[in-house]
CSV table of C-alpha atoms in Angstrom, one decimal:
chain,number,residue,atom,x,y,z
A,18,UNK,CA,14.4,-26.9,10.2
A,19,UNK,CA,17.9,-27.5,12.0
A,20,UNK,CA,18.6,-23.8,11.4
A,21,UNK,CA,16.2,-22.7,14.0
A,22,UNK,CA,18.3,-22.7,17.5
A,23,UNK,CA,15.0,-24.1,19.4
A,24,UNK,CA,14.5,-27.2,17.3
A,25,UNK,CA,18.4,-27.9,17.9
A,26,UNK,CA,18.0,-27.2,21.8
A,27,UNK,CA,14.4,-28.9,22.0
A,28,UNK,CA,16.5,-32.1,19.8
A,29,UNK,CA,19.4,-32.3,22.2
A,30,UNK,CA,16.9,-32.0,25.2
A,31,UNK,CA,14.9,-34.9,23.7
A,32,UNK,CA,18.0,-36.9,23.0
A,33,UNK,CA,19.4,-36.3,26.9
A,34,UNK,CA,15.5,-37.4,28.0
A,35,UNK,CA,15.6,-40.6,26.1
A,36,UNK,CA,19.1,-42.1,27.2
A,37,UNK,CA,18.7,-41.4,30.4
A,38,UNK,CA,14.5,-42.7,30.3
A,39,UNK,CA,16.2,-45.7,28.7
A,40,UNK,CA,19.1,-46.5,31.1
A,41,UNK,CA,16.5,-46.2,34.0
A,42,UNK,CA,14.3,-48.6,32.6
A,43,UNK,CA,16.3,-50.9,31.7
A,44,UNK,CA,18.0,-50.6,35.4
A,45,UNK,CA,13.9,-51.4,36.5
A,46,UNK,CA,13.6,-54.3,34.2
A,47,UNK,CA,14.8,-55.0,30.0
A,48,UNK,CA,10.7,-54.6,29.4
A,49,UNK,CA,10.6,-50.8,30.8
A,50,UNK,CA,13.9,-49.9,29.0
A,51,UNK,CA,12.1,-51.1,26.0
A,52,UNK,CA,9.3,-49.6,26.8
A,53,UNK,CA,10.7,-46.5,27.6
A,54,UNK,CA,13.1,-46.7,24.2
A,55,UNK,CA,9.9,-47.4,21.9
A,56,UNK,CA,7.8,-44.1,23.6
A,57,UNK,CA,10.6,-41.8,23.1
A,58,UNK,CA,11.0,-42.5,19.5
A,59,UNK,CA,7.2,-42.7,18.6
A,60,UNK,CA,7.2,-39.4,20.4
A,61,UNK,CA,10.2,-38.2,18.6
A,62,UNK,CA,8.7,-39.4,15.6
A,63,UNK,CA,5.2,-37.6,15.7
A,64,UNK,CA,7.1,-34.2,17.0
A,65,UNK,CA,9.4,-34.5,13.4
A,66,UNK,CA,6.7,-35.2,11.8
A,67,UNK,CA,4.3,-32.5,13.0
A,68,UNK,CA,7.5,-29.7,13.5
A,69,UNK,CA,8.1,-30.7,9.5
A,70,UNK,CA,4.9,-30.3,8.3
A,71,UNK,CA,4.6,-26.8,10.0
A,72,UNK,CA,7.6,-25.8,8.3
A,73,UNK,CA,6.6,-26.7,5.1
A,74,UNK,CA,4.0,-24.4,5.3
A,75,UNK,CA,6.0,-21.8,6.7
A,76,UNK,CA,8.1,-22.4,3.3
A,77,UNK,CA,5.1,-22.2,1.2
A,78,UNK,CA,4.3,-18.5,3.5
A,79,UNK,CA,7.8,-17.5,2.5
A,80,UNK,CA,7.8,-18.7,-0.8
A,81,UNK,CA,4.2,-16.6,-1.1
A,82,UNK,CA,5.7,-13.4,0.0
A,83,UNK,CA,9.1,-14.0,-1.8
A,84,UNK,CA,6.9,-13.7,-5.4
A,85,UNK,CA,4.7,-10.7,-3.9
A,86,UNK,CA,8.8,-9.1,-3.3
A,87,UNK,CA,9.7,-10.2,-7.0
A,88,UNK,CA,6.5,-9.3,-8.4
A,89,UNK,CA,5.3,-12.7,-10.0
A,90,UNK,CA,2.2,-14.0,-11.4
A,91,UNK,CA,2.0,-17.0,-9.2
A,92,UNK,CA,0.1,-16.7,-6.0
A,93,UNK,CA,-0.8,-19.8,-3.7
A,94,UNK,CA,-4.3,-19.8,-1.6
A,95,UNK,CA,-4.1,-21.8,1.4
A,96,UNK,CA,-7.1,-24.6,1.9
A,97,UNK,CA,-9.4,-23.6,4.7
A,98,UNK,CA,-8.1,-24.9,8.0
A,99,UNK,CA,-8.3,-24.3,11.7
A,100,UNK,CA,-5.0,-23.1,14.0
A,101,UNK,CA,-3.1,-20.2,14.3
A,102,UNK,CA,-0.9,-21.1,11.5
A,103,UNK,CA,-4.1,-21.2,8.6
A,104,UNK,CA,-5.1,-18.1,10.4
A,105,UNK,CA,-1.5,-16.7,9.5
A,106,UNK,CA,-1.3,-17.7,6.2
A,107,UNK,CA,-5.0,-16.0,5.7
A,108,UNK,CA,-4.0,-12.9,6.8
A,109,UNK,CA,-0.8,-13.1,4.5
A,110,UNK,CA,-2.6,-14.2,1.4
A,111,UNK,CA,-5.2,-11.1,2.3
A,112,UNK,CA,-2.4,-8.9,2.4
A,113,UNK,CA,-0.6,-10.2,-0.7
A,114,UNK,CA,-4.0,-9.9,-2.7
A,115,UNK,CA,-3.8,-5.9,-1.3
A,116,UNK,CA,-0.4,-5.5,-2.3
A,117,UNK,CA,-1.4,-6.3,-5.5
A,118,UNK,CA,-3.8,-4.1,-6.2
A,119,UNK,CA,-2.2,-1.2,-4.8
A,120,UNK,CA,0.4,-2.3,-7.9
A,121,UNK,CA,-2.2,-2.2,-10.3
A,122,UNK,CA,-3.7,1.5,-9.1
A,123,UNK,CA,-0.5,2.6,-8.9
A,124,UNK,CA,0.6,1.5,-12.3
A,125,UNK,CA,-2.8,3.0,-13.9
A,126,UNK,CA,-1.6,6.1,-12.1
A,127,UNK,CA,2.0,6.0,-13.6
A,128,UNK,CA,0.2,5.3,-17.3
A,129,UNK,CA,-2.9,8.1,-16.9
A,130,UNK,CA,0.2,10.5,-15.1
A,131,UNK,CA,2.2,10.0,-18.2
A,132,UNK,CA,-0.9,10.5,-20.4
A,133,UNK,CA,-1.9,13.9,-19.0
A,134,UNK,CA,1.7,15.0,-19.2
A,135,UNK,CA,1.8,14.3,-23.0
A,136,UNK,CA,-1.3,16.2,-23.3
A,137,UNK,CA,-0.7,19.0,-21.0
A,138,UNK,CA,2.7,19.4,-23.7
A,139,UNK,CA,-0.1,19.0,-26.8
A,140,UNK,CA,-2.2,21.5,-25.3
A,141,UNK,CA,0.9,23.9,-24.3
A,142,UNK,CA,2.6,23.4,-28.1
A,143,UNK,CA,-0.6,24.5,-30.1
A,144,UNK,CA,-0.2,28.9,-28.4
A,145,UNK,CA,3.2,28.8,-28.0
A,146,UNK,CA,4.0,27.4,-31.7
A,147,UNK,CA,1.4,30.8,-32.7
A,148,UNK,CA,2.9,32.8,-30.4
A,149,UNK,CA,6.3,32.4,-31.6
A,150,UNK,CA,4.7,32.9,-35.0
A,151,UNK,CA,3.4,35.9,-34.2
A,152,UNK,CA,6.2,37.2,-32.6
A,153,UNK,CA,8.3,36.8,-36.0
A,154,UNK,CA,5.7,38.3,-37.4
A,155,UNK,CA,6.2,41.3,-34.9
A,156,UNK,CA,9.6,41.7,-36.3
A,157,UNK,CA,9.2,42.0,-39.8
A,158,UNK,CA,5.8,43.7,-39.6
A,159,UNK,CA,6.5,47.6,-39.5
A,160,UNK,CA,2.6,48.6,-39.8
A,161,UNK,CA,2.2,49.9,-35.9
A,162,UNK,CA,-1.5,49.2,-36.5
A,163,UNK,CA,-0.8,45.7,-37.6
A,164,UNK,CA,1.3,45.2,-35.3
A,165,UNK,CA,-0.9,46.6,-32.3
A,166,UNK,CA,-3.2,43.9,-33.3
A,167,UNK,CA,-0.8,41.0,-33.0
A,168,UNK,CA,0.4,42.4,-29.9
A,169,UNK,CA,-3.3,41.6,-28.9
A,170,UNK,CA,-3.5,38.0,-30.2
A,171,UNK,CA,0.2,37.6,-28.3
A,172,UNK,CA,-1.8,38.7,-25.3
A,173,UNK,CA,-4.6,36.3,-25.7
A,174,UNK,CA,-2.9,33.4,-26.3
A,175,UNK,CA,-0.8,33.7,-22.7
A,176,UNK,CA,-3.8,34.4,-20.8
A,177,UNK,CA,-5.1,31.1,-22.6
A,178,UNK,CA,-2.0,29.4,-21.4
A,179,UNK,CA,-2.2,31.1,-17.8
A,180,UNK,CA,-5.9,29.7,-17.6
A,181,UNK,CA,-5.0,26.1,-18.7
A,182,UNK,CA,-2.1,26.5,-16.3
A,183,UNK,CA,-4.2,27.0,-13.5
A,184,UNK,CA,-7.0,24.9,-14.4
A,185,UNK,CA,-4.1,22.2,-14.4
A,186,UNK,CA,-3.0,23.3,-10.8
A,187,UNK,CA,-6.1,23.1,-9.8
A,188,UNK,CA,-7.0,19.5,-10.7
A,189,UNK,CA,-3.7,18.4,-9.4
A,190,UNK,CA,-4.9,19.4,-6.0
A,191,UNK,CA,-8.3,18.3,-6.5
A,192,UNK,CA,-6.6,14.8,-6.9
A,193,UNK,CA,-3.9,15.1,-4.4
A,194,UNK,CA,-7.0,15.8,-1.8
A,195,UNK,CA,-4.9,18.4,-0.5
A,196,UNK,CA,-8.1,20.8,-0.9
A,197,UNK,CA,-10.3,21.6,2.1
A,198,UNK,CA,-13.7,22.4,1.3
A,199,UNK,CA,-15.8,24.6,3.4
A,200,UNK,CA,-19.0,23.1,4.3
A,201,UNK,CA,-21.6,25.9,4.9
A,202,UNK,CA,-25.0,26.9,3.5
A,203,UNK,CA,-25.2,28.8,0.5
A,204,UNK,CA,-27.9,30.6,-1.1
A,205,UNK,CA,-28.6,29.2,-4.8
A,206,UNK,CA,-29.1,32.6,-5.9
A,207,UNK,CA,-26.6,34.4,-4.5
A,208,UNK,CA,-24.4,31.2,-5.8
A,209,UNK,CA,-25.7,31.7,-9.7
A,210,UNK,CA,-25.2,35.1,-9.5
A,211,UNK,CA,-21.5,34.9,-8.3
A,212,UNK,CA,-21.1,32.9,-11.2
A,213,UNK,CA,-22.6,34.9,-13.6
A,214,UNK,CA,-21.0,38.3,-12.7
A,215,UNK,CA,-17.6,38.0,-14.8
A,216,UNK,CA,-19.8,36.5,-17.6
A,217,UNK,CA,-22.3,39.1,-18.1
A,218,UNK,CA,-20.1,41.4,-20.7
A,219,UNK,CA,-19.7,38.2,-22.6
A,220,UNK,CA,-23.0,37.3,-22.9
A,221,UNK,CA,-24.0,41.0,-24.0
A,222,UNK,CA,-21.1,41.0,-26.7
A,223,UNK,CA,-22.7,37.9,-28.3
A,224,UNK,CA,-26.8,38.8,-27.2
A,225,UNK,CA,-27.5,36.2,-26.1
A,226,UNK,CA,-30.6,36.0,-23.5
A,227,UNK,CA,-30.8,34.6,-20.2
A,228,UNK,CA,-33.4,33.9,-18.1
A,229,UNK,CA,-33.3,32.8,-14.6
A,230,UNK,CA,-36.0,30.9,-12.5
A,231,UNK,CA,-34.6,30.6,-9.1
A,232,UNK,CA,-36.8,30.0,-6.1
A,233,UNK,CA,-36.5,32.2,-3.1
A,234,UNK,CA,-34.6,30.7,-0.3
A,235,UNK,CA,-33.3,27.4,-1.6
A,236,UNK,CA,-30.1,26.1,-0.3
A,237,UNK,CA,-27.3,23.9,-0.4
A,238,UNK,CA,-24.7,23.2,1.1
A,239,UNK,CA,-21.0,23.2,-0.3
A,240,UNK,CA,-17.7,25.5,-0.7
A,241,UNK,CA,-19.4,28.6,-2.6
A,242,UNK,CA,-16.1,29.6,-3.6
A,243,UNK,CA,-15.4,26.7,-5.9
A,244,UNK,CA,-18.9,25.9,-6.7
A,245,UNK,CA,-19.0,29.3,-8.4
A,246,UNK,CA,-16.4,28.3,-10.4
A,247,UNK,CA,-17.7,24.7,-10.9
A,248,UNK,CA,-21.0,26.6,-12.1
A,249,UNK,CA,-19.1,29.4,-14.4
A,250,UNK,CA,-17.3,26.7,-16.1
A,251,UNK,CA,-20.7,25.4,-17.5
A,252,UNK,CA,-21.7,28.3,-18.3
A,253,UNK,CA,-19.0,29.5,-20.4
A,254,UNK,CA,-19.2,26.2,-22.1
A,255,UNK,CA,-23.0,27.0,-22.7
A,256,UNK,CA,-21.9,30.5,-24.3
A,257,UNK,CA,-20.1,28.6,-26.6
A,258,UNK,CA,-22.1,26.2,-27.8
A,259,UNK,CA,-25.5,29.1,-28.2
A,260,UNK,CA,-23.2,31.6,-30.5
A,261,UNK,CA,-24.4,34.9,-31.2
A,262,UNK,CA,-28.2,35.8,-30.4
A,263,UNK,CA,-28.4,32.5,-28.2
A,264,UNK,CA,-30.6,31.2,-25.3
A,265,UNK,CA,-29.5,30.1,-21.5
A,266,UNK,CA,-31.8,29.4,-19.5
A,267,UNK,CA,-31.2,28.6,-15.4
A,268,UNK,CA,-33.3,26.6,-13.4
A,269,UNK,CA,-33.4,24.9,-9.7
A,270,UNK,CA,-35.7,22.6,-8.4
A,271,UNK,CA,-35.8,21.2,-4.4
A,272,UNK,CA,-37.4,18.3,-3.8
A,273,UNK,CA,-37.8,16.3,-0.2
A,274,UNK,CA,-34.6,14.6,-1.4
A,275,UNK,CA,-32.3,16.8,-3.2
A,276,UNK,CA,-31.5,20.3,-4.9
A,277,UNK,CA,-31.5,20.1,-8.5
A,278,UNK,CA,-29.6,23.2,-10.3
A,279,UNK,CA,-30.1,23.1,-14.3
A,280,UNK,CA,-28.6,24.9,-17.3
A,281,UNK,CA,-30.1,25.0,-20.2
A,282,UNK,CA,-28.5,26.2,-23.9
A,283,UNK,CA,-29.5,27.1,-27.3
A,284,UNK,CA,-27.0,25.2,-29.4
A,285,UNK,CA,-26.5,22.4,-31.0
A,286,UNK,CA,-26.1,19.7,-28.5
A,287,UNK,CA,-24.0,16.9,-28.4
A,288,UNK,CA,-23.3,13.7,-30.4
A,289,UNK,CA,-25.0,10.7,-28.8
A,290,UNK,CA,-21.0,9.0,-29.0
A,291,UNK,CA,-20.0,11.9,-26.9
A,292,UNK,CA,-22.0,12.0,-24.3
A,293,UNK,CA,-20.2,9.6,-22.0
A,294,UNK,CA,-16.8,11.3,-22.5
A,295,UNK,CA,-18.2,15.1,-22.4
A,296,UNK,CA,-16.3,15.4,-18.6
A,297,UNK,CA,-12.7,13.5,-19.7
A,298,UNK,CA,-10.2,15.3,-19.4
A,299,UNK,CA,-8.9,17.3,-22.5
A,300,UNK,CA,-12.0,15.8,-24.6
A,301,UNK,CA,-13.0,18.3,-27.0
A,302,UNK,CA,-15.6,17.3,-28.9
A,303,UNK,CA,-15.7,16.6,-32.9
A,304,UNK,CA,-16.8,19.7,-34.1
A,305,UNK,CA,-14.2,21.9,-35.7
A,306,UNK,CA,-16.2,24.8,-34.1
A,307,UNK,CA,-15.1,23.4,-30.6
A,308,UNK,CA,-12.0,25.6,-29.2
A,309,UNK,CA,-11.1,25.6,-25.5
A,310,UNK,CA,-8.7,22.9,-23.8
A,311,UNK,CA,-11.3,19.9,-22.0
A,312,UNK,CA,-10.2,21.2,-19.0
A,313,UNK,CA,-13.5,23.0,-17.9
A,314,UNK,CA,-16.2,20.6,-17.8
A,315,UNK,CA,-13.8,17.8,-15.9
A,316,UNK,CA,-12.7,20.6,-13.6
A,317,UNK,CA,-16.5,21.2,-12.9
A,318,UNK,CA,-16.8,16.8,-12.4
A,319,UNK,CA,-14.3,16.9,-9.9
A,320,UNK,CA,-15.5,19.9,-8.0
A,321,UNK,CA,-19.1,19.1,-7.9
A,322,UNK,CA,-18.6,15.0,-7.0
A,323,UNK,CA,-15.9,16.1,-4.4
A,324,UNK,CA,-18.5,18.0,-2.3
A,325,UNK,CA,-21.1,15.1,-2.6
A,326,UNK,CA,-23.0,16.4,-5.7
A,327,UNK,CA,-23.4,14.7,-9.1
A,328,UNK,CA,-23.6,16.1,-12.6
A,329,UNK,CA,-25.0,15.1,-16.1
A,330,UNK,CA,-25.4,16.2,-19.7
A,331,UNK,CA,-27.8,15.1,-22.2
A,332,UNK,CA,-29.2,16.6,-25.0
A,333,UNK,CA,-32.9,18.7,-24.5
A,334,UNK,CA,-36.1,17.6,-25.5
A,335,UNK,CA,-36.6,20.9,-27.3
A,336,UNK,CA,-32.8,21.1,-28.7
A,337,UNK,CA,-29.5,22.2,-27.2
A,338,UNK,CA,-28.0,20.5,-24.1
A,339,UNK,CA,-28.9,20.3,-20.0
A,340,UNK,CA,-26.6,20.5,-17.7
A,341,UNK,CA,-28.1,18.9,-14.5
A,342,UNK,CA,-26.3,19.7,-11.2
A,343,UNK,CA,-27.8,17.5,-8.1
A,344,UNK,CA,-26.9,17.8,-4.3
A,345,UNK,CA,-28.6,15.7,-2.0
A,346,UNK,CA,-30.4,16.4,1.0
C-alpha cells in the first residue's frame, strides 16, 4: 500500500496535522491535546483501515487478471456491492468471462483449421496418388490408343483437383466474410435456368427427365451469381444420386411469408443417420456409389444461410430426396 506515492504523501500530511493539532491543544488545555491526540488516531485508524481494505480488493482485481494473463482455471466473482470499486471489478470479471470465450472459439478454430487441413491433404492424396499411377503407366504403355485414353483420365483427375481447389477457396472466403454479396431482385426463373445451363449436356448423357414448375414472376432477393452456383451444386448432387434414366423435378412456392425453391430427385435417398451431417464438410455419405469430395452441399449451406436463406434435406414421401431452399420475405 506504502508503494503508492499518495498514500506516503497523504501519511506524512496526516502525521504533520496530528503533531501540530496536538501541540496546540495541549498549549489550550491537557484535555484538548488529548482530545485532539485521540481524533487523529481514530481518524488515522478508520482511513488504514478503509485505504487497506480497498487495496485488498484491488489485489484480488490483479490477482483476477494475472490468471486471465496465465490462462488458469481459477476465476473469482465479486459479491454484489454498491461503489465505484464493485462497479470496477464487474466490469473486469465481464471482461475476463469474454476473454475467455474468445480462447475457447479460437481454440475450436485452431482444432476445426487443423481438421480441414488434414482433410483437404486426404482429399488431394486420393488423384494425385492415380495420377502419378497413370502417369507411369504413360511411360511404359506404347499403345497410342491406350495411351490417349489415360491421357484423358490424367485430364480428369486435375480438373477434379482444380474444382476441389476452388471450392476450397471459396469457402475460405465465405468464412473469412471477406465476400460482398449483392443484394438485388432476382427472377426465380431466370435464376434456375442459370443454373441449369452448364448441366443440361449432363443430364441428356444420362436421360434423365426434368420437369420444372416455376410460377411467373416470383422473386427473391440475393447475389444471383452465387446463388446459381449454390443452386447448381444441388443439382449436380441430384444427377448423382437419380443415375441413368432418372427424375428431377423443380418446384417454387411464395407464400405471404417466404419463397420456397424445391428440388426433387429420383434416387435413392438418404440414410435416416445421415441426414443431419448431409451439409458437413467433406461428408460423403456411406454408399460406395458416392464419389465427389463433401465440398458441394456445405458450399451450397454457407451460400444460401449467408444471404438470409435456409436449406434442408429429407427424404420424399414418394422416394428419393428434397432439397428445400427457403428465403424469407
Amino acid at each position: 500500500m506504502f508503494r503508492n506515492r499518495e498514500i506516503r504523501r497523504f501519511s506524512f500530511l496526516l502525521v504533520v496535522i496530528t503533531v501540530i493539532s496536538v501541540l496546540a491543544g495541549f498549549a489550550i488545555h491537557p484535555a484538548a491535546g488529548v482530545l485532539a491526540l485521540v481524533s487523529d488516531v481514530a481518524f488515522g485508524g478508520a482511513f488504514w483501515v478503509f485505504t487497506k481494505s480497498r487495496y485488498n480488493r484491488i489485489a484480488r482485481i490483479s490477482e483476477q487478471i494475472d490468471c486471465v494473463l496465465h490462462n488458469a482455471e481459477h476465476l473469482y466473482i465479486s459479491e454484489s456491492e454498491e461503489g465505484e470499486l464493485s462497479i470496477l471489478e464487474s466490469e473486469i470479471t465481464k471482461m475476463t468471462l469474454r476473454i475467455r470465450e474468445q480462447n475457447e472459439a479460437l481454440k475450436q478454430e485452431k482444432q476445426h483449421l487443423a481438421d480441414s487441413l488434414a482433410d483437404i491433404a486426404h482429399q488431394l492424396r486420393t488423384p494425385l496418388t492415380s495420377a502419378n499411377l497413370i502417369l507411369s503407366l504413360l511411360e511404359k504403355n506404347p499403345d497410342k490408343s491406350r495411351r490417349k485414353a489415360l491421357l484423358r483420365e490424367t485430364e480428369e483427375l486435375f480438373g477434379q483437383m482444380d474444382w476441389l481447389l476452388t471450392s476450397l477457396l471459396k469457402l475460405s472466403r465465405l468464412d473469412a466474410g471477406i465476400v460482398v454479396f449483392q443484394n438485388e431482385w432476382i427472377e426465380v426463373e431466370s435464376l434456375i435456368g442459370a443454373a441449369l445451363r452448364p448441366l443440361r449436356i449432363s443430364m441428356e448423357l444420362h436421360n434423365i427427365e426434368l420437369q420444372v414448375s416455376l410460377p411467373k414472376g416470383i422473386r427473391i432477393q440475393g447475389d444471383s451469381g452465387w446463388l446459381s452456383e449454390a443452386i447448381q451444386n444441388i443439382l449436380k448432387n441430384c444427377i448423382e444420386s437419380s443415375g441413368d434414366n432418372g427424375q428431377i423435378e423443380i418446384g417454387c412456392e411464395d407464400t405471404l411469408l417466404f419463397t420456397q425453391i424445391t428440388i426433387h430427385d429420383s434416387g435413392k435417398g438418404f440414410a435416416k443417420e445421415e441426414l443431419h451431417c448431409l451439409f458437413d464438410r467433406f461428408y460423403r455419405g456411406k454408399s460406395s456409389s458416392v464419389s465427389g469430395y463433401g465440398i458441394g452441399l456445405a458450399l451450397c449451406k454457407t451460400i444460401i444461410i449467408r444471404q438470409g436463406g435456409t436449406i434442408t434435406a429429407k427424404n420424399h414421401p414418394q422416394g428419393g430426396a428434397i432439397f428445400s431452399i427457403r428465403f424469407p420475405k
